[in-house]
Coordinates of C-alpha atoms in Angstrom, one line a residue:
X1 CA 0.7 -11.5 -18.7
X2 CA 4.0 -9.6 -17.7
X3 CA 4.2 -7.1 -16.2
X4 CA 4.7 -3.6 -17.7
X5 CA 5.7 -0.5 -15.6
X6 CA 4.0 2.6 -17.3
X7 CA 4.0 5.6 -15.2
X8 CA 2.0 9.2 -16.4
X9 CA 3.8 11.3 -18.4
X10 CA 5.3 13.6 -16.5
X11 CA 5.0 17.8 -17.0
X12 CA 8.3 19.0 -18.3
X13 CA 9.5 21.0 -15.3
X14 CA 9.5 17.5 -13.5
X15 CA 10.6 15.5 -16.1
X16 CA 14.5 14.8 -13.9
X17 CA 13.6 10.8 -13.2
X18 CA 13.8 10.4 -9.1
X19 CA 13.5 7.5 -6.4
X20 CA 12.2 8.0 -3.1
X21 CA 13.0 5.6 -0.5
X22 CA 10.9 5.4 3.0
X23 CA 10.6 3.1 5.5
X24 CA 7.1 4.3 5.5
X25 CA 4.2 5.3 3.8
X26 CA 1.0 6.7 5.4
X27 CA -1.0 6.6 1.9
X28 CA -4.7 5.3 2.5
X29 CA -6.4 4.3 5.9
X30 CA -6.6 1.0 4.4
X31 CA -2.8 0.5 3.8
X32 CA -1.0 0.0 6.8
X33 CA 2.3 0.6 6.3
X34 CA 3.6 3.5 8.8
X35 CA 4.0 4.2 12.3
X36 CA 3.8 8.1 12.2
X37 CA 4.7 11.4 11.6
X38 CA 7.5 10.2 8.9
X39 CA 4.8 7.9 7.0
X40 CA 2.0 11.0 6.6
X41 CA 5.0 13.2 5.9
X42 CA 5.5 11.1 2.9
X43 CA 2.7 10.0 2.4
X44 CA 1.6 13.5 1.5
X45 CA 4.6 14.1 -0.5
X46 CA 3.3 11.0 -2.7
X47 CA 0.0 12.2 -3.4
X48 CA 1.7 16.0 -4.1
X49 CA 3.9 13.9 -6.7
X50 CA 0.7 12.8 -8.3
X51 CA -0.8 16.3 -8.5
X52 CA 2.1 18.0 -10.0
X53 CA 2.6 15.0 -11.9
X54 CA 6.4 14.7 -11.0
X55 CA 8.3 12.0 -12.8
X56 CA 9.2 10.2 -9.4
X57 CA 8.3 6.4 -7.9
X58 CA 8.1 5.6 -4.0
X59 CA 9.8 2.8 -2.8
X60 CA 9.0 0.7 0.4
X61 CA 8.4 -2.3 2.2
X62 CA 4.9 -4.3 2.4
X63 CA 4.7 -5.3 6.0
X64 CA 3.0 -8.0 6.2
X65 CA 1.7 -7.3 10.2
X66 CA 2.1 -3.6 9.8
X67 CA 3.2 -1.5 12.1
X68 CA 0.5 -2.7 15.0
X69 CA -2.8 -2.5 15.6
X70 CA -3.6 -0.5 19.3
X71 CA -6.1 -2.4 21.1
X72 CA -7.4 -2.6 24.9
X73 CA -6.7 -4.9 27.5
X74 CA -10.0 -5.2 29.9
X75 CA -9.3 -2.4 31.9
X76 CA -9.4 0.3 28.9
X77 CA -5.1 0.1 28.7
X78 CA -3.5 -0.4 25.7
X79 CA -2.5 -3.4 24.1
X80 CA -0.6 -3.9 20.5
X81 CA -2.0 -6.5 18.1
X82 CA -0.4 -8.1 15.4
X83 CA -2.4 -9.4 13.0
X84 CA -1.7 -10.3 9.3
X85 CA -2.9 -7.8 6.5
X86 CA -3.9 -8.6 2.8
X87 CA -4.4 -5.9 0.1
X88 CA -6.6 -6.6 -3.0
X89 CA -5.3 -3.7 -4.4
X90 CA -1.5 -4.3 -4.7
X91 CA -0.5 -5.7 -7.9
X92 CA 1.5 -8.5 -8.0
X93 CA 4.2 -7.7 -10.3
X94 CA 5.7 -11.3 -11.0
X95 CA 9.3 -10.0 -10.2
X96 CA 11.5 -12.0 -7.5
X97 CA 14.8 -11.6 -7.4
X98 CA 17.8 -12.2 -4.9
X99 CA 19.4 -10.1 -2.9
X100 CA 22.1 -10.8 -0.3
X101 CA 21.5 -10.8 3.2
X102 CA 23.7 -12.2 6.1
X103 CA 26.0 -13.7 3.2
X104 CA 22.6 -15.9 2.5
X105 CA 20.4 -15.3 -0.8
X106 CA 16.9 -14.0 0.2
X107 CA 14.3 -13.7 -2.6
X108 CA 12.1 -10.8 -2.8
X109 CA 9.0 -10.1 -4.3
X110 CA 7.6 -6.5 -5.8
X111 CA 4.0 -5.4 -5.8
X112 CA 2.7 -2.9 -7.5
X113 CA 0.5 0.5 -6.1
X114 CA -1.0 2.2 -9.6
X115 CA -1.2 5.8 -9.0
X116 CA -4.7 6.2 -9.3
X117 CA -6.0 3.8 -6.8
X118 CA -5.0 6.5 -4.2
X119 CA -3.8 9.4 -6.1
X120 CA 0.2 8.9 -5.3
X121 CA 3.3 8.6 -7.0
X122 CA 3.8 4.9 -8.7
X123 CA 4.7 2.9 -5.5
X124 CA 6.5 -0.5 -5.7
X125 CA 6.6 -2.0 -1.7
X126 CA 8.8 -5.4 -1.3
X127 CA 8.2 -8.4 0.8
X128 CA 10.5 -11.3 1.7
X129 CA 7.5 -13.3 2.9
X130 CA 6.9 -15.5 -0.1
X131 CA 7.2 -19.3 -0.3
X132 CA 10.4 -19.4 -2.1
X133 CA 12.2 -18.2 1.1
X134 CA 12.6 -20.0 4.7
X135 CA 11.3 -18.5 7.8
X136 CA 13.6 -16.4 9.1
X137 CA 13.8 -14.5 5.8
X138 CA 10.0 -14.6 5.7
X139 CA 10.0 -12.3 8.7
X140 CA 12.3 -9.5 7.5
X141 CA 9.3 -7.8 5.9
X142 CA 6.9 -9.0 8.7
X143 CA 7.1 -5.7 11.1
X144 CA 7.8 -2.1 10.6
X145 CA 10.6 -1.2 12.4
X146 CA 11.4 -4.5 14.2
X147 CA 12.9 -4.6 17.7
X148 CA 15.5 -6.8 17.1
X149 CA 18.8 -5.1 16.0
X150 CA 19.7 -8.0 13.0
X151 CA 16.1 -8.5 12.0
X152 CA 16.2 -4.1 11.4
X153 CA 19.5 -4.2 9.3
X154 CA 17.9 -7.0 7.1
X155 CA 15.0 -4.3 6.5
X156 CA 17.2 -1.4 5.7
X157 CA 19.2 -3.6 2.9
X158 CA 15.8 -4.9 1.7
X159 CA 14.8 -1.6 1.4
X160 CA 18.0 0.0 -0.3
X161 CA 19.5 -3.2 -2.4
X162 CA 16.5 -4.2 -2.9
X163 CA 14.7 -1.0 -3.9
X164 CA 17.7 -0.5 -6.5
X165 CA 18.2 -3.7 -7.9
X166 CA 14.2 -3.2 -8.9
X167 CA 14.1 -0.4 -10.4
X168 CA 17.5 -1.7 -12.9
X169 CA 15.6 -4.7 -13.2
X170 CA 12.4 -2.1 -14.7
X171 CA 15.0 -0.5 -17.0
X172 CA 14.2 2.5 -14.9
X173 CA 16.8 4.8 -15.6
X174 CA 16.9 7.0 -12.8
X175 CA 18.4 10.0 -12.4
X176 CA 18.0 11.2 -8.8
X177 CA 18.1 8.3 -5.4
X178 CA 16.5 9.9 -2.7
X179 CA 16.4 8.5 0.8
X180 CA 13.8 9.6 3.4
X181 CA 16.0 9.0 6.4
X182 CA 19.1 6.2 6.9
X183 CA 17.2 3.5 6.7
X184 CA 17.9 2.7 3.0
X185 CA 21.2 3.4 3.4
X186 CA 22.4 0.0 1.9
X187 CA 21.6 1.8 -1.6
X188 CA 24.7 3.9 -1.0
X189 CA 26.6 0.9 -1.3
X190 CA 24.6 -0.6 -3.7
X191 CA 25.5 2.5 -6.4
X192 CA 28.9 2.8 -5.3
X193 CA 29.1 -1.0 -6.5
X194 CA 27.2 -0.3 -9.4
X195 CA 29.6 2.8 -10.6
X196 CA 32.7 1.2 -10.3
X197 CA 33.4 2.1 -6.1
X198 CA 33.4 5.8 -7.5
X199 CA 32.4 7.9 -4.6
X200 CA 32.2 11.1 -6.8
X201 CA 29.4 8.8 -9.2
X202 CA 27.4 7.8 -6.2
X203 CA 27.1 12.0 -4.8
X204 CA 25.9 13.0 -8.5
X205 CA 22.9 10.3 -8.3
X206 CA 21.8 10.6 -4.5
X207 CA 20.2 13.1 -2.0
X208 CA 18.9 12.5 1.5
X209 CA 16.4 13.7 3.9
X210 CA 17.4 13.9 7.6
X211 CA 13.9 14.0 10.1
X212 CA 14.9 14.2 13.1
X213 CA 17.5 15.1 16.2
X214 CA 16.7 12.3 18.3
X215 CA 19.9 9.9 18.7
X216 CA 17.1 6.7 18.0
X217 CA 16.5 8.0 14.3
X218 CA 20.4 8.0 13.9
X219 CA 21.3 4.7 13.8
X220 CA 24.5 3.4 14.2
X221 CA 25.9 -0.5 14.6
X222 CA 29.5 -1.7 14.3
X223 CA 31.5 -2.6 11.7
X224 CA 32.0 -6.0 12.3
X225 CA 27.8 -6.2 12.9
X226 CA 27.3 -4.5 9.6
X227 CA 29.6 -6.6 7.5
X228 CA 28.6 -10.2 8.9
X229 CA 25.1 -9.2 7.9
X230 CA 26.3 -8.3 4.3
X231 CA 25.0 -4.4 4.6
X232 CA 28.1 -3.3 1.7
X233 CA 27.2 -6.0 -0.7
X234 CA 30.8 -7.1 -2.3
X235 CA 32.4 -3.9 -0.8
X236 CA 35.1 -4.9 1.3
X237 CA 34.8 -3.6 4.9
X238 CA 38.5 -1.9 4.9
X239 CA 37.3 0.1 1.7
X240 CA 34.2 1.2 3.3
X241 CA 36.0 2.4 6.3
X242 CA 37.9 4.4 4.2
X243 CA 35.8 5.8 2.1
X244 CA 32.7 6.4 4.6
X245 CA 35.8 8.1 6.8
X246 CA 34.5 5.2 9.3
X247 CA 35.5 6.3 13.0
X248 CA 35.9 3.5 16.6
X249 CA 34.5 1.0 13.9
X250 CA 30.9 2.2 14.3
X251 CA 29.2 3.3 11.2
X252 CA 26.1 6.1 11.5
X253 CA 24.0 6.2 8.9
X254 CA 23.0 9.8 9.0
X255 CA 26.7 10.9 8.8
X256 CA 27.7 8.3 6.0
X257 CA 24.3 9.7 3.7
X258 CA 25.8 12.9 4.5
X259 CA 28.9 11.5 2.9
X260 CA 27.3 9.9 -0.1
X261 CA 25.0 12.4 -1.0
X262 CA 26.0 15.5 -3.1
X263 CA 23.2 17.7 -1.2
X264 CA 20.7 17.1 2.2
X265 CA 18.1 18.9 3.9
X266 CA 16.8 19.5 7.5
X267 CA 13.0 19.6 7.4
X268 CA 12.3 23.1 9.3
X269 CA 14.4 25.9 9.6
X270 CA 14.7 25.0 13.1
X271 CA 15.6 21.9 12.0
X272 CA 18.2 22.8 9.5
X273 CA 20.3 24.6 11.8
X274 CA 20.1 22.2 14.6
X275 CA 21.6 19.2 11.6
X276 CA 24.6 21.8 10.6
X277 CA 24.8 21.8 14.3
X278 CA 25.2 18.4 15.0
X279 CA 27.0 17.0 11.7
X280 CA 28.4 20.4 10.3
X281 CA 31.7 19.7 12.2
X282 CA 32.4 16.0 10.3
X283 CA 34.7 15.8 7.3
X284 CA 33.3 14.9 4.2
X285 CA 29.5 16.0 4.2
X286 CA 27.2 17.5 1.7
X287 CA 25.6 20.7 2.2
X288 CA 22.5 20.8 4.5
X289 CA 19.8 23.1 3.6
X290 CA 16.6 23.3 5.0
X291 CA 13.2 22.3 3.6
X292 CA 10.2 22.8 5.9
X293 CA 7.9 20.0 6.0
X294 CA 4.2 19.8 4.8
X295 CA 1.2 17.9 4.1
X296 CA -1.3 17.2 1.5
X297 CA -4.4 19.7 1.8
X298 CA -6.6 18.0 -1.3
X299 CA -6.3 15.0 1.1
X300 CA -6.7 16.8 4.2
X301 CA -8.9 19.8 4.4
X302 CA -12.8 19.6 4.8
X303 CA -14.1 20.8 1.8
X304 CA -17.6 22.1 3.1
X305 CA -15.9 24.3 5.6
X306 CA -12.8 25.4 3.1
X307 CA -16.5 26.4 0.8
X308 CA -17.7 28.5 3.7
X309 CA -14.7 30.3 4.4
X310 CA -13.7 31.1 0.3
X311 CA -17.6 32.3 0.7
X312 CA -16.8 34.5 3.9
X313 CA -19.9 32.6 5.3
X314 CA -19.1 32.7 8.6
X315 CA -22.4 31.1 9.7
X316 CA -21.7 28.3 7.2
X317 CA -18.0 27.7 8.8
X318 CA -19.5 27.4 12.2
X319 CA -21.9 25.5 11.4
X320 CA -20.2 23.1 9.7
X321 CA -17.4 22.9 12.3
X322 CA -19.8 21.8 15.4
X323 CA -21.0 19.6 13.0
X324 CA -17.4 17.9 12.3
X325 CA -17.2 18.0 15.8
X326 CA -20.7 15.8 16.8
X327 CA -19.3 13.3 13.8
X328 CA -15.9 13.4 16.1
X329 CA -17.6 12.9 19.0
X330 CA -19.2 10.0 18.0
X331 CA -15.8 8.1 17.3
X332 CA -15.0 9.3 21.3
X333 CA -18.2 7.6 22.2
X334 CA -18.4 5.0 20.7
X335 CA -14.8 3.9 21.9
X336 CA -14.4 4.8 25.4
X337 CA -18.5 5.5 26.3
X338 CA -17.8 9.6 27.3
X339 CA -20.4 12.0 25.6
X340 CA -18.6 15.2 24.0
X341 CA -20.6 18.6 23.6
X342 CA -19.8 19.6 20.6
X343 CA -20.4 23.6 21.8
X344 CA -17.6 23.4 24.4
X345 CA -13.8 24.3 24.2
X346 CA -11.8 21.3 22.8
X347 CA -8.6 20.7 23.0
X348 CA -6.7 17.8 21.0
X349 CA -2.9 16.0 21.4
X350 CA -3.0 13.3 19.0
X351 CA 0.7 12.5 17.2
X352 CA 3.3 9.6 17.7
X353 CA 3.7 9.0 21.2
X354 CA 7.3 9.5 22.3
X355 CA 8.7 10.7 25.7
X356 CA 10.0 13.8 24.4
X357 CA 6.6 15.0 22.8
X358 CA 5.4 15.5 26.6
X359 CA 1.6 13.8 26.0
X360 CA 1.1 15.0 29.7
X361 CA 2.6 18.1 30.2
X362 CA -1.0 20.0 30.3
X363 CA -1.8 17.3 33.7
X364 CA 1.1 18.4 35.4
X365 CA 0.2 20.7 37.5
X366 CA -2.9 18.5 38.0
X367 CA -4.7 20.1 40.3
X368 CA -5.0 23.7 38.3
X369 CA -5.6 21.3 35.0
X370 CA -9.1 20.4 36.7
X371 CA -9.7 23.5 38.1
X372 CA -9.6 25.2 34.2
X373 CA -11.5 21.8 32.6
X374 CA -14.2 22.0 35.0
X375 CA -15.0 25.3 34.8
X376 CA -18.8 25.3 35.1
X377 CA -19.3 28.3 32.7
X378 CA -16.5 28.0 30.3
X379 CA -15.8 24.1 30.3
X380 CA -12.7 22.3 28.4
X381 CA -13.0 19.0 26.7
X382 CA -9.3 17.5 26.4
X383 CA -8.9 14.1 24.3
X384 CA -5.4 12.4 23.4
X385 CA -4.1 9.8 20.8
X386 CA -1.4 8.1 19.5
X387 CA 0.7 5.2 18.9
X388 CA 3.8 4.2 21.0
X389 CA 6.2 2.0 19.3
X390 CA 5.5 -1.2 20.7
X391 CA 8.0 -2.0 23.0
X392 CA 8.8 1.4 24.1
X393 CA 7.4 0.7 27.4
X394 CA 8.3 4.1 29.2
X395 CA 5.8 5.3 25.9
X396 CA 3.3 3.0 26.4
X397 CA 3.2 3.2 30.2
X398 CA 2.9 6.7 29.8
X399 CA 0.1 6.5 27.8
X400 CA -1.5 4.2 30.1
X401 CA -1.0 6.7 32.8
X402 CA -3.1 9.2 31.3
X403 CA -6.0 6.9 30.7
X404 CA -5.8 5.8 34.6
X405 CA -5.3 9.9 35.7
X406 CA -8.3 10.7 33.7
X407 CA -11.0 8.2 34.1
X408 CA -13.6 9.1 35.6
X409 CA -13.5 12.7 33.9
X410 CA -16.6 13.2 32.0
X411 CA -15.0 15.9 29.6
X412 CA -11.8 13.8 28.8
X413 CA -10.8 11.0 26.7
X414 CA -7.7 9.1 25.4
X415 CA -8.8 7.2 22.4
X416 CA -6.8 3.9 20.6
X417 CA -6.2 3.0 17.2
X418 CA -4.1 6.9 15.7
X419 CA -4.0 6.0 12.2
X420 CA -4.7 8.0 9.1
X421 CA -8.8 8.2 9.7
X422 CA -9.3 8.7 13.3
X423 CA -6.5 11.9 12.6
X424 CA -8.8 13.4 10.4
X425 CA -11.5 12.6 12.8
X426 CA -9.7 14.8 15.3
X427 CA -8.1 17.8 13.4
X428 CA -11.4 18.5 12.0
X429 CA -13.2 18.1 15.3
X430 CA -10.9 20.1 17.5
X431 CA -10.8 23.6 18.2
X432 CA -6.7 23.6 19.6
X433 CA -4.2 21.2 18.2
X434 CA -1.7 21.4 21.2
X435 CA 1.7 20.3 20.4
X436 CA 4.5 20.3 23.4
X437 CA 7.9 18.9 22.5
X438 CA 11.0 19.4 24.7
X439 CA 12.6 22.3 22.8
X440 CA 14.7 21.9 20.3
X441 CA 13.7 18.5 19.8
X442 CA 11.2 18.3 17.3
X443 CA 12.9 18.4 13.8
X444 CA 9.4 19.9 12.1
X445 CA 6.2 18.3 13.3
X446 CA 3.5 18.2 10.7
X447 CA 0.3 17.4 12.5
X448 CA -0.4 21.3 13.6
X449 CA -1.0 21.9 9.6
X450 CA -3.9 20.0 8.9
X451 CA -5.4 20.9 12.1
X452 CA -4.7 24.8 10.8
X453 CA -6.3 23.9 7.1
X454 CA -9.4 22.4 9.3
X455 CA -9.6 25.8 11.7
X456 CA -8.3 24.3 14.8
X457 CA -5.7 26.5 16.2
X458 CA -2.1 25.9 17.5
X459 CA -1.4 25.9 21.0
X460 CA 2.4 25.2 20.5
X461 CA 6.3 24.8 21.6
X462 CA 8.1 27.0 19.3
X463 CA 9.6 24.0 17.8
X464 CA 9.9 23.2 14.4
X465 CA 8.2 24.3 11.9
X466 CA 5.8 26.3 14.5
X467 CA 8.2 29.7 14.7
X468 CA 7.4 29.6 10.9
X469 CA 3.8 29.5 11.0
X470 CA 2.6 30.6 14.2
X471 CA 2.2 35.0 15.2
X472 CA 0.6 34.4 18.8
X473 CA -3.0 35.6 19.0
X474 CA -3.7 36.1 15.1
X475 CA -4.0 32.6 13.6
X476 CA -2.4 30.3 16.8
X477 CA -0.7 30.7 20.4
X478 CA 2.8 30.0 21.5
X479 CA 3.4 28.3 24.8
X480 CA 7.1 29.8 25.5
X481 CA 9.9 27.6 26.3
X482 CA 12.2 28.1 29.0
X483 CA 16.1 28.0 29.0
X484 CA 17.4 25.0 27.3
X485 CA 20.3 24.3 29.7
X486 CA 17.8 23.7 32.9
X487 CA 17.1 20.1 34.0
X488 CA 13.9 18.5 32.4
X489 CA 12.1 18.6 35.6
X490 CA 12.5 22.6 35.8
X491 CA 11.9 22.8 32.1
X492 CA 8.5 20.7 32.8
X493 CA 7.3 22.6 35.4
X494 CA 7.3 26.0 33.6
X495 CA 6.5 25.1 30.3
X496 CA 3.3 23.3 32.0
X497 CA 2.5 26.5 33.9
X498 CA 2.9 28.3 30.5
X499 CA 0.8 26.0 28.7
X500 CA -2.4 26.4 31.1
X501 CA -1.7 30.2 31.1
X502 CA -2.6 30.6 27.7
X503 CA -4.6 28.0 27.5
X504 CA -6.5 29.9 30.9
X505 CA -6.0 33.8 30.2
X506 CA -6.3 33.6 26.5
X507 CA -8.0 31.5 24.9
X508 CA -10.9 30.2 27.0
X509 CA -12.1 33.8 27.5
X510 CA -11.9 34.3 23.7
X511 CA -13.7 31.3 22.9
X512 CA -16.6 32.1 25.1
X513 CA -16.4 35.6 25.3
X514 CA -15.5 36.4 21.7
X515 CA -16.1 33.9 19.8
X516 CA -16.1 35.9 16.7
X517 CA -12.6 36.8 17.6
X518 CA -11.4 33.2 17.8
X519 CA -13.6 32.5 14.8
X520 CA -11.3 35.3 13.1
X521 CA -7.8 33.6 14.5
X522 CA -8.8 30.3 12.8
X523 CA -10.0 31.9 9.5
X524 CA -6.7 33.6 9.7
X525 CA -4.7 30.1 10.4
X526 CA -6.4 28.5 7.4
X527 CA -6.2 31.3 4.9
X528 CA -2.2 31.3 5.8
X529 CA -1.3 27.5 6.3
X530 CA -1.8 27.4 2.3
X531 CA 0.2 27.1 0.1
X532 CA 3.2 27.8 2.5
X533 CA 2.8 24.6 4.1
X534 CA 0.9 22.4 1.6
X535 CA 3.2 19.5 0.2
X536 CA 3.3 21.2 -3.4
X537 CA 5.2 23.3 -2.7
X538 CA 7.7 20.9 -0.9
X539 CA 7.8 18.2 -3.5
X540 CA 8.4 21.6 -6.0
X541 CA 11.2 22.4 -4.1
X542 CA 12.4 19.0 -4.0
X543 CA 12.2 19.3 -7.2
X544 CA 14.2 22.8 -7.8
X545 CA 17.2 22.5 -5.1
X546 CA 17.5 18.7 -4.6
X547 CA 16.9 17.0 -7.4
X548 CA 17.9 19.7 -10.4
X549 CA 20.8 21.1 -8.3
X550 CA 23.8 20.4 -10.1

């Protein structure tokens, strides 16, 4: 039987037909298509899309080995495993269709995610690794974010040609192309194509989300690259230099979205500025507004303990939250054999791990760390996770350097395997969600929210979407940054010493010496995180300046 795309029927003040284009997806713990903070970012937004019921469909890739799977080598270090996934509940759709890559036709296959297998937008993900194509094509949709530079330009045109040639083959008449970073940038070209090389057609139809300061999410290849792999379609490279305004031959994709899009958003307020400051001085752009990041809290937040606090049962709350804590604690055990008490001081740094996002800083000045952890009256439990990108091998031998510094500790852990499930495992199960990025480097930074809806408190950077959020001592604490212009060393060495006095001065004595003060600061911190920072409201404002905005 064919197949026959029938969405919901959308509420009127979302009726505006959109496409949203990701790399990424973090949707279900059982779908493994993301690497990180960008996937649960829109991942949330999907299943926002589904509660509103917004007239929008998600487009990806299906990675056939994921993104990795973190394992152990024999002496507790991490390894990354590839291994093949299958998902019974992806349907099959029936469509394959060419697109062009590297001047050769590559086939491509759409499967289906029904919006109420997970409660998300429609989703359509595309694979290349079908019989029909040979091998090398097979493996364009074989690893999120692949290392190799050709192998990554293949993905971003299957994702943008091939994301818009689907939905035109659905009859989908869209009204609004939204790209969730460059990646999908080949959909610029494919549109411009499509509308007869019209520039001014392609800005009325697309938008575009820019996530993050760091020069690695701002890709950029040559020309000559670009074209031999067949990134424009049948757009001749002297036309796309002129229209994309294309300067020493090297096209970025952040500044030419900027350039095809008729509006774009930072996603902090932080964030906002620091994108007018970096692209604001190029010809050509769209306007950059901000719109602050957020996350799904029907997916996120414990319900017993949001019951307890709607129900100003404070007994209740408490008692549910050691309980969330012994069901963490388990996990911790059960993985790296060290025995958690789930009525001392914990302290979690779980996100993406990346250099700049300073994993270690609260071990840098080592010897004072210890000194605070193994306080003998007022203990602290310190755990970290997350997932380096695989051959990032400063990240990953970072992260093995915190296992080695740390074994042996009874009251630490650094656990494998930061997906979707073991996150929830540790916002509920953590009392501070620390978070210390190299100011102003962290474009927003969503994991501190659904650590806030689950009563653990922010021990923060001001970075992001933190100086939104956060009023030190009443529902989180700031560690304060230091003076941008000093060299990372200096910039590590105070920021650590202001980390562990707050963490020393502050908040230990409040947890153990007034605990119904602390209590207080996290009832405060989820009362406040909601609906400000609940992805609602951001796929409503979507909605209202992106999409609408003529």
């Amino acid at each position: 039987m064919a197949f026959e795309f029938k969405p919901y029927a959308p509420a009127p003040e979302f009726k505006t037909q959109a496409a949203y284009f990701s790399m990424e997806f973090a949707l279900d713990q059982a779908l493994k298509t993301y690497s990180g903070g960008l996937g649960f970012l829109a991942g949330s937004h999907m299943r926002s899309v589904y509660e509103l019921k917004q007239n929008l469909i998600g487009i990806s890739i299906l990675w056939s080995f994921g993104y990795y799977d973190q394992d152990r080598n024999e002496d507790q270090t991490m390894r990354a495993e590839f291994r093949q996934k299958n998902y019974s509940f992806l349907e099959d759709t029936g469509l394959v269709f060419p697109i062009t890559i590297h001047d050769t036709e590559v086939k491509v296959k759409a499967m289906y995610l029904a919006p109420d297998t997970f409660g998300t937008a429609p989703m359509f993900f595309l694979t290349t690794d079908i019989p029909e194509n040979d091998f090398i094509s097979r493996t364009i949709s074989h690893h999120l974010y692949d290392a190799d530079t050709a192998a990554r330009i293949a993905q971003s045109i299957l994702l943008g040609v091939g994301g818009g040639k689907l939905l035109d083959l659905l009859g989908v008449n869209v009204d609004v192309y939204h790209l969730n970073e460059g990646h999908g940038l080949p959909l610029a070209f494919y549109l411009y194509e499509k509308h007869g090389r019209k520039l001014e057609e392609v800005q009325k139809r697309l938008v575009f989300t820019t996530h993050t300061p760091e020069l690695a999410g701002n890709e950029e290849h040559s020309m000559r690259l670009l074209e031999e792999m067949s990134f424009f379609g049948p757009v001749p490279g002297e036309e796309v230099r002129r229209v994309a305004r294309v300067e020493n031959d090297a096209l970025n994709y952040t500044l030419t979205a900027l350039r095809f899009s008729r509006i774009s958003n930072g996603v902090s307020k932080v964030h906002g500025d620091v994108a007018k400051e970096m692209w604001g001085h190029y010809e050509g752009i769209c306007p950059i507004i901000p719109i602050t990041n957020a996350q799904n809290g029907t997916y996120w937040r414990d319900k017993a303990l949001h019951e307890a606090l709607e129900a100003n049962d404070d007994a209740a709350l408490k008692a549910r939250k050691r309980e969330l804590k012994r069901e963490f604690f388990k996990v911790v055990a059960d993985q790296t054999g060290t025995l958690l008490d789930p009525d001392k001081l914990t302290v979690v740094w779980a996100r993406r791990f990346a250099g700049y996002k300073r994993a270690d800083l609260i071990l840098h000045h080592f010897d004072r760390f210890l000194k605070i952890i193994n306080n003998a009256d007022r203990p602290v439990q310190v755990i970290w996770a997350g997932k380096p990108y695989p051959k990032d091998y400063g990240a990953i031998n970072l992260f093995n350097s915190i296992i080695r510094r740390v074994k042996g500790l009874k009251n630490c852990a650094v656990l494998t395997g930061y997906e979707l499930g073991l996150s929830a495992y540790m916002k509920k199960g953590s009392d501070v969600w620390l978070n210390t990025p190299r100011y102003p480097r962290e474009a927003s930074g969503t994991s501190g929210m659904t650590a806030a809806m689950n009563a653990s408190l922010s021990l923060s950077i001001a970075d992001g979407w933190i100086p939104e959020f956060v009023r030190h001592g009443e529902n989180g604490f700031i560690i304060e940054h230091t003076d941008i212009n000093q060299p990372d060393n200096v910039k590590d060495d105070i920021e650590a010493s202001n980390l562990l006095d707050v963490l020393e001065n502050e908040i230990v004595p409040l947890y153990y010496g007034q605990p119904d003060k602390f209590l207080s600061i996290a009832k405060t911190g989820m009362r406040e995180i909601e609906p400000e920072f609940g992805s609602n409201r951001m796929a409503t404002e979507y909605y209202e300046k992106m999409y609408n905005a003529k």
